[in-house]
PDB file of C-alpha atoms in Angstrom:
ATOM      1  CA  ASP A   1     -91.464  -8.988   5.894  1.00 94.00           C
ATOM      2  CA  ILE A   2     -93.132 -10.615   2.899  1.00 96.00           C
ATOM      3  CA  GLU A   3     -96.545 -11.922   3.885  1.00 97.00           C
ATOM      4  CA  MET A   4     -97.568 -15.426   2.851  1.00 98.00           C
ATOM      5  CA  THR A   5    -101.025 -16.968   2.834  1.00 98.00           C
ATOM      6  CA  GLN A   6    -102.191 -20.459   1.919  1.00 98.00           C
ATOM      7  CA  SER A   7    -105.545 -21.938   1.089  1.00 98.00           C
ATOM      8  CA  PRO A   8    -107.204 -24.027   2.184  1.00 98.00           C
ATOM      9  CA  SER A   9    -105.904 -24.307   5.741  1.00 98.00           C
ATOM     10  CA  THR A  10    -107.055 -27.926   5.883  1.00 98.00           C
ATOM     11  CA  LEU A  11    -108.367 -30.363   3.361  1.00 97.00           C
ATOM     12  CA  SER A  12    -109.625 -33.904   3.511  1.00 98.00           C
ATOM     13  CA  ALA A  13    -109.512 -36.082   0.419  1.00 98.00           C
ATOM     14  CA  SER A  14    -109.614 -39.717  -0.594  1.00 98.00           C
ATOM     15  CA  VAL A  15    -106.808 -41.882  -1.862  1.00 98.00           C
ATOM     16  CA  GLY A  16    -106.495 -41.313  -5.597  1.00 98.00           C
ATOM     17  CA  ASP A  17    -107.921 -37.778  -5.523  1.00 98.00           C
ATOM     18  CA  ARG A  18    -106.203 -34.791  -7.085  1.00 98.00           C
ATOM     19  CA  VAL A  19    -105.588 -31.981  -4.579  1.00 98.00           C
ATOM     20  CA  THR A  20    -104.329 -28.454  -5.094  1.00 98.00           C
ATOM     21  CA  ILE A  21    -102.951 -26.046  -2.500  1.00 98.00           C
ATOM     22  CA  THR A  22    -102.578 -22.350  -3.264  1.00 98.00           C
ATOM     23  CA  CYS A  23     -99.904 -20.034  -1.868  1.00 98.00           C
ATOM     24  CA  ARG A  24    -100.228 -16.272  -2.285  1.00 98.00           C
ATOM     25  CA  VAL A  25     -97.359 -13.895  -1.605  1.00 98.00           C
ATOM     26  CA  GLY A  26     -97.605 -10.253  -0.561  1.00 96.00           C
ATOM     27  CA  GLN A  27     -95.191  -9.102  -3.247  1.00 96.00           C
ATOM     28  CA  SER A  28     -93.683 -10.703  -6.326  1.00 96.00           C
ATOM     29  CA  THR A  29     -91.127 -13.376  -5.575  1.00 95.00           C
ATOM     30  CA  SER A  30     -90.563 -14.212  -9.251  1.00 94.00           C
ATOM     31  CA  HIS A  31     -90.006 -17.984  -9.097  1.00 96.00           C
ATOM     32  CA  PHE A  32     -88.176 -18.011  -5.739  1.00 98.00           C
ATOM     33  CA  LEU A  33     -90.743 -20.198  -4.030  1.00 98.00           C
ATOM     34  CA  ALA A  34     -90.315 -23.593  -2.362  1.00 98.00           C
ATOM     35  CA  TRP A  35     -92.753 -26.201  -1.035  1.00 98.00           C
ATOM     36  CA  TYR A  36     -92.149 -28.431   1.976  1.00 98.00           C
ATOM     37  CA  GLN A  37     -93.926 -31.416   3.488  1.00 98.00           C
ATOM     38  CA  GLN A  38     -93.916 -31.855   7.255  1.00 98.00           C
ATOM     39  CA  LYS A  39     -95.148 -34.849   9.198  1.00 98.00           C
ATOM     40  CA  PRO A  40     -95.818 -34.720  12.959  1.00 97.00           C
ATOM     41  CA  GLY A  41     -92.642 -34.661  15.026  1.00 96.00           C
ATOM     42  CA  LYS A  42     -90.422 -34.397  11.960  1.00 98.00           C
ATOM     43  CA  ALA A  43     -88.506 -31.637  10.220  1.00 98.00           C
ATOM     44  CA  PRO A  44     -89.903 -30.184   6.999  1.00 98.00           C
ATOM     45  CA  LYS A  45     -88.821 -31.937   3.814  1.00 98.00           C
ATOM     46  CA  LEU A  46     -88.092 -29.944   0.655  1.00 98.00           C
ATOM     47  CA  LEU A  47     -90.339 -31.096  -2.190  1.00 98.00           C
ATOM     48  CA  ILE A  48     -90.166 -28.378  -4.831  1.00 98.00           C
ATOM     49  CA  SER A  49     -87.906 -25.379  -5.424  1.00 98.00           C
ATOM     50  CA  GLN A  50     -87.888 -22.583  -8.015  1.00 98.00           C
ATOM     51  CA  ALA A  51     -91.698 -22.906  -7.934  1.00 98.00           C
ATOM     52  CA  SER A  52     -91.774 -25.987 -10.156  1.00 98.00           C
ATOM     53  CA  THR A  53     -88.554 -28.020  -9.864  1.00 98.00           C
ATOM     54  CA  LEU A  54     -89.055 -31.358  -8.152  1.00 98.00           C
ATOM     55  CA  GLU A  55     -86.299 -32.340  -5.734  1.00 97.00           C
ATOM     56  CA  ASN A  56     -84.482 -35.651  -6.231  1.00 96.00           C
ATOM     57  CA  GLY A  57     -86.470 -38.582  -4.927  1.00 96.00           C
ATOM     58  CA  VAL A  58     -89.791 -36.744  -4.670  1.00 98.00           C
ATOM     59  CA  PRO A  59     -92.607 -38.702  -6.343  1.00 98.00           C
ATOM     60  CA  SER A  60     -93.759 -37.349  -9.681  1.00 98.00           C
ATOM     61  CA  ARG A  61     -97.355 -37.047  -8.404  1.00 98.00           C
ATOM     62  CA  PHE A  62     -96.194 -33.777  -6.807  1.00 98.00           C
ATOM     63  CA  SER A  63     -95.972 -30.720  -9.051  1.00 98.00           C
ATOM     64  CA  GLY A  64     -95.679 -26.979  -8.620  1.00 98.00           C
ATOM     65  CA  ARG A  65     -96.701 -24.038 -10.774  1.00 98.00           C
ATOM     66  CA  GLY A  66     -96.835 -20.293 -10.653  1.00 97.00           C
ATOM     67  CA  SER A  67     -94.750 -17.157 -10.565  1.00 96.00           C
ATOM     68  CA  GLY A  68     -94.967 -13.692  -9.112  1.00 96.00           C
ATOM     69  CA  THR A  69     -97.511 -13.747  -6.321  1.00 97.00           C
ATOM     70  CA  GLU A  70     -99.594 -16.890  -6.841  1.00 98.00           C
ATOM     71  CA  PHE A  71     -98.367 -20.466  -6.729  1.00 98.00           C
ATOM     72  CA  THR A  72     -99.908 -23.927  -6.539  1.00 98.00           C
ATOM     73  CA  LEU A  73     -98.837 -27.324  -5.310  1.00 98.00           C
ATOM     74  CA  THR A  74    -100.751 -30.212  -6.840  1.00 98.00           C
ATOM     75  CA  ILE A  75    -100.775 -33.823  -5.765  1.00 98.00           C
ATOM     76  CA  THR A  76    -102.248 -36.069  -8.422  1.00 95.00           C
ATOM     77  CA  SER A  77    -103.523 -39.397  -7.113  1.00 95.00           C
ATOM     78  CA  LEU A  78    -103.246 -38.734  -3.370  1.00 98.00           C
ATOM     79  CA  GLN A  79    -101.562 -41.528  -1.394  1.00 98.00           C
ATOM     80  CA  PRO A  80    -101.853 -42.409   2.326  1.00 97.00           C
ATOM     81  CA  ASP A  81     -98.219 -41.345   2.837  1.00 98.00           C
ATOM     82  CA  ASP A  82     -99.120 -37.817   1.680  1.00 98.00           C
ATOM     83  CA  SER A  83    -100.970 -37.094   4.921  1.00 98.00           C
ATOM     84  CA  ALA A  84     -98.969 -34.113   6.248  1.00 98.00           C
ATOM     85  CA  THR A  85     -98.836 -30.346   6.525  1.00 98.00           C
ATOM     86  CA  TYR A  86     -97.529 -28.486   3.480  1.00 98.00           C
ATOM     87  CA  TYR A  87     -95.761 -25.125   3.653  1.00 98.00           C
ATOM     88  CA  CYS A  88     -94.652 -22.688   0.985  1.00 98.00           C
ATOM     89  CA  GLN A  89     -91.578 -20.506   1.526  1.00 98.00           C
ATOM     90  CA  GLN A  90     -90.330 -17.441  -0.319  1.00 98.00           C
ATOM     91  CA  TYR A  91     -86.611 -16.910  -0.664  1.00 97.00           C
ATOM     92  CA  ILE A  92     -86.349 -13.758  -2.721  1.00 97.00           C
ATOM     93  CA  ASN A  93     -85.856 -11.490   0.299  1.00 93.00           C
ATOM     94  CA  TYR A  94     -84.725 -11.815   3.897  1.00 91.00           C
ATOM     95  CA  PRO A  95     -86.278 -12.631   6.212  1.00 94.00           C
ATOM     96  CA  PHE A  96     -87.294 -15.761   4.326  1.00 96.00           C
ATOM     97  CA  THR A  97     -90.900 -16.429   5.281  1.00 98.00           C
ATOM     98  CA  PHE A  98     -93.242 -19.398   5.261  1.00 98.00           C
ATOM     99  CA  GLY A  99     -96.937 -19.729   4.648  1.00 98.00           C
ATOM    100  CA  PRO A 100     -99.204 -20.795   7.535  1.00 98.00           C
ATOM    101  CA  GLY A 101     -99.477 -24.335   6.226  1.00 98.00           C
ATOM    102  CA  THR A 102    -102.145 -26.589   4.727  1.00 98.00           C
ATOM    103  CA  LYS A 103    -102.980 -29.783   6.568  1.00 98.00           C
ATOM    104  CA  VAL A 104    -103.895 -32.643   4.252  1.00 98.00           C
ATOM    105  CA  ASP A 105    -105.876 -35.519   5.742  1.00 97.00           C
ATOM    106  CA  ILE A 106    -106.813 -38.770   4.086  1.00 96.00           C
ATOM    107  CA  LYS A 107    -110.517 -39.676   4.357  1.00 94.00           C
TER     108      LYS A 107
ATOM    109  CA  GLN B   1     -74.898 -38.566   2.945  1.00 95.00           C
ATOM    110  CA  VAL B   2     -75.604 -35.137   4.356  1.00 97.00           C
ATOM    111  CA  GLN B   3     -76.566 -35.137   8.019  1.00 98.00           C
ATOM    112  CA  LEU B   4     -77.223 -32.388  10.533  1.00 98.00           C
ATOM    113  CA  LEU B   5     -77.224 -33.750  14.076  1.00 98.00           C
ATOM    114  CA  GLN B   6     -78.637 -31.437  16.706  1.00 98.00           C
ATOM    115  CA  SER B   7     -78.194 -31.414  20.455  1.00 97.00           C
ATOM    116  CA  GLY B   8     -80.956 -32.667  22.701  1.00 96.00           C
ATOM    117  CA  GLY B   9     -83.981 -30.932  24.081  1.00 95.00           C
ATOM    118  CA  GLU B  10     -83.733 -28.501  26.954  1.00 96.00           C
ATOM    119  CA  VAL B  11     -86.047 -27.412  29.755  1.00 98.00           C
ATOM    120  CA  LYS B  12     -85.256 -23.936  31.067  1.00 97.00           C
ATOM    121  CA  GLU B  13     -86.710 -21.427  33.465  1.00 97.00           C
ATOM    122  CA  PRO B  14     -87.510 -17.915  32.259  1.00 97.00           C
ATOM    123  CA  GLY B  15     -84.394 -15.749  32.212  1.00 97.00           C
ATOM    124  CA  ALA B  16     -82.033 -18.661  31.617  1.00 98.00           C
ATOM    125  CA  SER B  17     -79.707 -19.180  28.645  1.00 98.00           C
ATOM    126  CA  VAL B  18     -79.224 -22.126  26.330  1.00 98.00           C
ATOM    127  CA  LYS B  19     -76.722 -23.115  23.644  1.00 98.00           C
ATOM    128  CA  LEU B  20     -77.869 -25.418  20.870  1.00 98.00           C
ATOM    129  CA  SER B  21     -75.510 -27.222  18.522  1.00 98.00           C
ATOM    130  CA  CYS B  22     -75.795 -28.632  15.016  1.00 98.00           C
ATOM    131  CA  LYS B  23     -73.037 -30.962  13.800  1.00 98.00           C
ATOM    132  CA  ALA B  24     -72.766 -31.248  10.023  1.00 98.00           C
ATOM    133  CA  SER B  25     -71.387 -34.139   8.011  1.00 98.00           C
ATOM    134  CA  GLY B  26     -71.469 -35.482   4.488  1.00 98.00           C
ATOM    135  CA  TYR B  27     -70.612 -32.255   2.684  1.00 97.00           C
ATOM    136  CA  THR B  28     -67.944 -29.549   2.694  1.00 97.00           C
ATOM    137  CA  PHE B  29     -68.885 -27.574   5.791  1.00 97.00           C
ATOM    138  CA  THR B  30     -67.206 -24.348   4.710  1.00 96.00           C
ATOM    139  CA  GLN B  31     -69.024 -24.172   1.375  1.00 96.00           C
ATOM    140  CA  GLU B  32     -72.658 -24.045   2.463  1.00 96.00           C
ATOM    141  CA  ALA B  33     -74.545 -21.656   4.705  1.00 97.00           C
ATOM    142  CA  VAL B  34     -76.389 -23.055   7.695  1.00 98.00           C
ATOM    143  CA  HIS B  35     -79.509 -21.449   9.123  1.00 98.00           C
ATOM    144  CA  TRP B  36     -81.436 -21.692  12.362  1.00 98.00           C
ATOM    145  CA  LEU B  37     -85.215 -21.651  12.280  1.00 98.00           C
ATOM    146  CA  ARG B  38     -87.733 -22.257  15.003  1.00 98.00           C
ATOM    147  CA  GLN B  39     -91.270 -23.576  15.021  1.00 98.00           C
ATOM    148  CA  ALA B  40     -93.596 -22.857  17.905  1.00 98.00           C
ATOM    149  CA  PRO B  41     -96.346 -25.435  18.567  1.00 95.00           C
ATOM    150  CA  GLY B  42     -98.884 -25.420  15.734  1.00 95.00           C
ATOM    151  CA  GLN B  43     -97.099 -22.591  13.931  1.00 97.00           C
ATOM    152  CA  ARG B  44     -95.150 -22.150  10.729  1.00 98.00           C
ATOM    153  CA  PRO B  45     -91.331 -22.264  10.726  1.00 98.00           C
ATOM    154  CA  GLN B  46     -89.684 -18.910  11.372  1.00 98.00           C
ATOM    155  CA  TRP B  47     -86.238 -17.947  10.109  1.00 97.00           C
ATOM    156  CA  MET B  48     -83.840 -16.751  12.817  1.00 98.00           C
ATOM    157  CA  ALA B  49     -80.255 -16.521  11.566  1.00 98.00           C
ATOM    158  CA  TRP B  50     -77.684 -17.788   9.103  1.00 98.00           C
ATOM    159  CA  ILE B  51     -73.953 -18.232   9.015  1.00 98.00           C
ATOM    160  CA  ASN B  52     -71.439 -18.915   6.280  1.00 97.00           C
ATOM    161  CA  PRO B  53     -68.832 -21.046   8.062  1.00 96.00           C
ATOM    162  CA  GLY B  54     -66.306 -20.439   5.299  1.00 95.00           C
ATOM    163  CA  THR B  55     -66.299 -16.657   5.549  1.00 95.00           C
ATOM    164  CA  GLY B  56     -67.625 -16.253   9.063  1.00 93.00           C
ATOM    165  CA  GLY B  57     -70.310 -13.930   7.776  1.00 97.00           C
ATOM    166  CA  SER B  58     -73.588 -14.142   9.647  1.00 97.00           C
ATOM    167  CA  VAL B  59     -76.925 -12.404  10.016  1.00 97.00           C
ATOM    168  CA  VAL B  60     -79.454 -12.586  12.837  1.00 97.00           C
ATOM    169  CA  SER B  61     -83.022 -11.629  12.048  1.00 96.00           C
ATOM    170  CA  GLN B  62     -83.948  -8.231  13.431  1.00 95.00           C
ATOM    171  CA  LYS B  63     -86.716  -9.949  15.387  1.00 94.00           C
ATOM    172  CA  PHE B  64     -84.163 -12.008  17.314  1.00 95.00           C
ATOM    173  CA  ARG B  65     -81.223  -9.613  17.438  1.00 95.00           C
ATOM    174  CA  GLY B  66     -79.984  -8.914  20.934  1.00 94.00           C
ATOM    175  CA  ARG B  67     -80.916 -12.199  22.624  1.00 96.00           C
ATOM    176  CA  PHE B  68     -79.820 -14.719  20.002  1.00 98.00           C
ATOM    177  CA  ALA B  69     -76.405 -15.270  18.431  1.00 98.00           C
ATOM    178  CA  ILE B  70     -75.107 -17.697  15.811  1.00 98.00           C
ATOM    179  CA  SER B  71     -71.564 -19.019  15.575  1.00 98.00           C
ATOM    180  CA  ALA B  72     -69.600 -21.856  14.025  1.00 98.00           C
ATOM    181  CA  ASP B  73     -66.596 -24.045  14.853  1.00 97.00           C
ATOM    182  CA  ILE B  74     -64.992 -25.119  11.591  1.00 97.00           C
ATOM    183  CA  SER B  75     -62.759 -27.714  13.233  1.00 97.00           C
ATOM    184  CA  ALA B  76     -65.833 -29.441  14.642  1.00 98.00           C
ATOM    185  CA  ALA B  77     -68.091 -28.759  11.633  1.00 98.00           C
ATOM    186  CA  THR B  78     -70.645 -27.457  14.091  1.00 98.00           C
ATOM    187  CA  VAL B  79     -72.945 -24.461  14.144  1.00 98.00           C
ATOM    188  CA  PHE B  80     -74.284 -23.060  17.404  1.00 98.00           C
ATOM    189  CA  LEU B  81     -77.242 -20.953  18.461  1.00 98.00           C
ATOM    190  CA  ASP B  82     -76.947 -19.079  21.732  1.00 98.00           C
ATOM    191  CA  ALA B  83     -80.140 -17.842  23.306  1.00 98.00           C
ATOM    192  CA  ALA B  84     -80.220 -15.587  26.360  1.00 97.00           C
ATOM    193  CA  THR B  85     -82.912 -14.304  28.709  1.00 97.00           C
ATOM    194  CA  LEU B  86     -85.334 -16.976  27.609  1.00 98.00           C
ATOM    195  CA  MET B  87     -89.044 -16.267  27.780  1.00 97.00           C
ATOM    196  CA  SER B  88     -92.047 -18.568  27.625  1.00 96.00           C
ATOM    197  CA  GLU B  89     -92.624 -17.363  24.047  1.00 96.00           C
ATOM    198  CA  ASP B  90     -89.291 -18.955  23.078  1.00 98.00           C
ATOM    199  CA  THR B  91     -90.761 -22.412  23.652  1.00 98.00           C
ATOM    200  CA  ALA B  92     -90.398 -24.082  20.271  1.00 98.00           C
ATOM    201  CA  VAL B  93     -88.602 -26.708  18.254  1.00 98.00           C
ATOM    202  CA  TYR B  94     -85.371 -25.214  16.930  1.00 98.00           C
ATOM    203  CA  TYR B  95     -84.048 -26.536  13.638  1.00 98.00           C
ATOM    204  CA  CYS B  96     -80.772 -26.055  11.846  1.00 98.00           C
ATOM    205  CA  ALA B  97     -80.938 -26.383   8.092  1.00 98.00           C
ATOM    206  CA  LYS B  98     -78.480 -26.303   5.215  1.00 98.00           C
ATOM    207  CA  GLU B  99     -79.246 -23.719   2.610  1.00 97.00           C
ATOM    208  CA  LYS B 100     -79.280 -24.420  -1.119  1.00 95.00           C
ATOM    209  CA  GLY B 101     -79.837 -21.203  -3.008  1.00 94.00           C
ATOM    210  CA  GLY B 102     -82.310 -19.858  -0.475  1.00 95.00           C
ATOM    211  CA  ARG B 103     -84.243 -23.016   0.223  1.00 97.00           C
ATOM    212  CA  TYR B 104     -83.430 -25.644   2.823  1.00 98.00           C
ATOM    213  CA  ASP B 105     -82.453 -29.005   1.400  1.00 97.00           C
ATOM    214  CA  PHE B 106     -81.362 -30.732   4.604  1.00 98.00           C
ATOM    215  CA  TRP B 107     -82.640 -30.206   8.131  1.00 98.00           C
ATOM    216  CA  GLY B 108     -81.559 -31.336  11.566  1.00 98.00           C
ATOM    217  CA  GLN B 109     -83.927 -33.458  13.614  1.00 98.00           C
ATOM    218  CA  GLY B 110     -84.937 -30.505  15.794  1.00 98.00           C
ATOM    219  CA  SER B 111     -84.245 -29.529  19.404  1.00 98.00           C
ATOM    220  CA  LEU B 112     -87.216 -28.825  21.647  1.00 98.00           C
ATOM    221  CA  VAL B 113     -86.615 -25.930  24.008  1.00 98.00           C
ATOM    222  CA  SER B 114     -89.262 -25.619  26.678  1.00 98.00           C
ATOM    223  CA  VAL B 115     -89.283 -22.482  28.824  1.00 98.00           C
ATOM    224  CA  SER B 116     -91.399 -22.703  31.939  1.00 96.00           C
ATOM    225  CA  SER B 117     -91.251 -21.827  35.596  1.00 93.00           C
TER     226      SER B 117
END
């Protein structure tokens, strides 16, 4: 299985801050990397696919970059509604695997 | 609009079986693969199986092969996950999700399966 790591595991930031989450993959996934947002008691929501393509309806303050084995999710101007856990997922090889998650809290 | 409506939560004793369902609507059921994933408390989602309702092709993750099976009823636009010989480690929220090119663009609301004596 392709191993996934994320850093940091948790972060606390203020409204309006810029935050960046890093996802590292055990082997190259090219650009086959997605980001999800999950709030407590809810299913994950797809934010970004193909490493950098924003899904319809996702606010433009979210952006993704990277290829190969290192990827980032950036939220510019953090909003209260962004409080959630964020997961990356590789889909180049089965079994598709997810990172351990990054919990984002609002100070 | 696309919706995946899952069956309700279940409480089971170790060794029991359970069948979860996922009813799809809002898209052509036979043209998109549907996956099952599960998420144990405080853990990341874990892929379990997928099925292509149009072709009937399916794959169960090696980790879950033997105790879990995936199936679909085209007439009911529903995908099922059968789980046998449940163990406490199977306690999790089980999600169905529609695949779009490897990522999951729509998810069910989740079905909590709790295994405890």
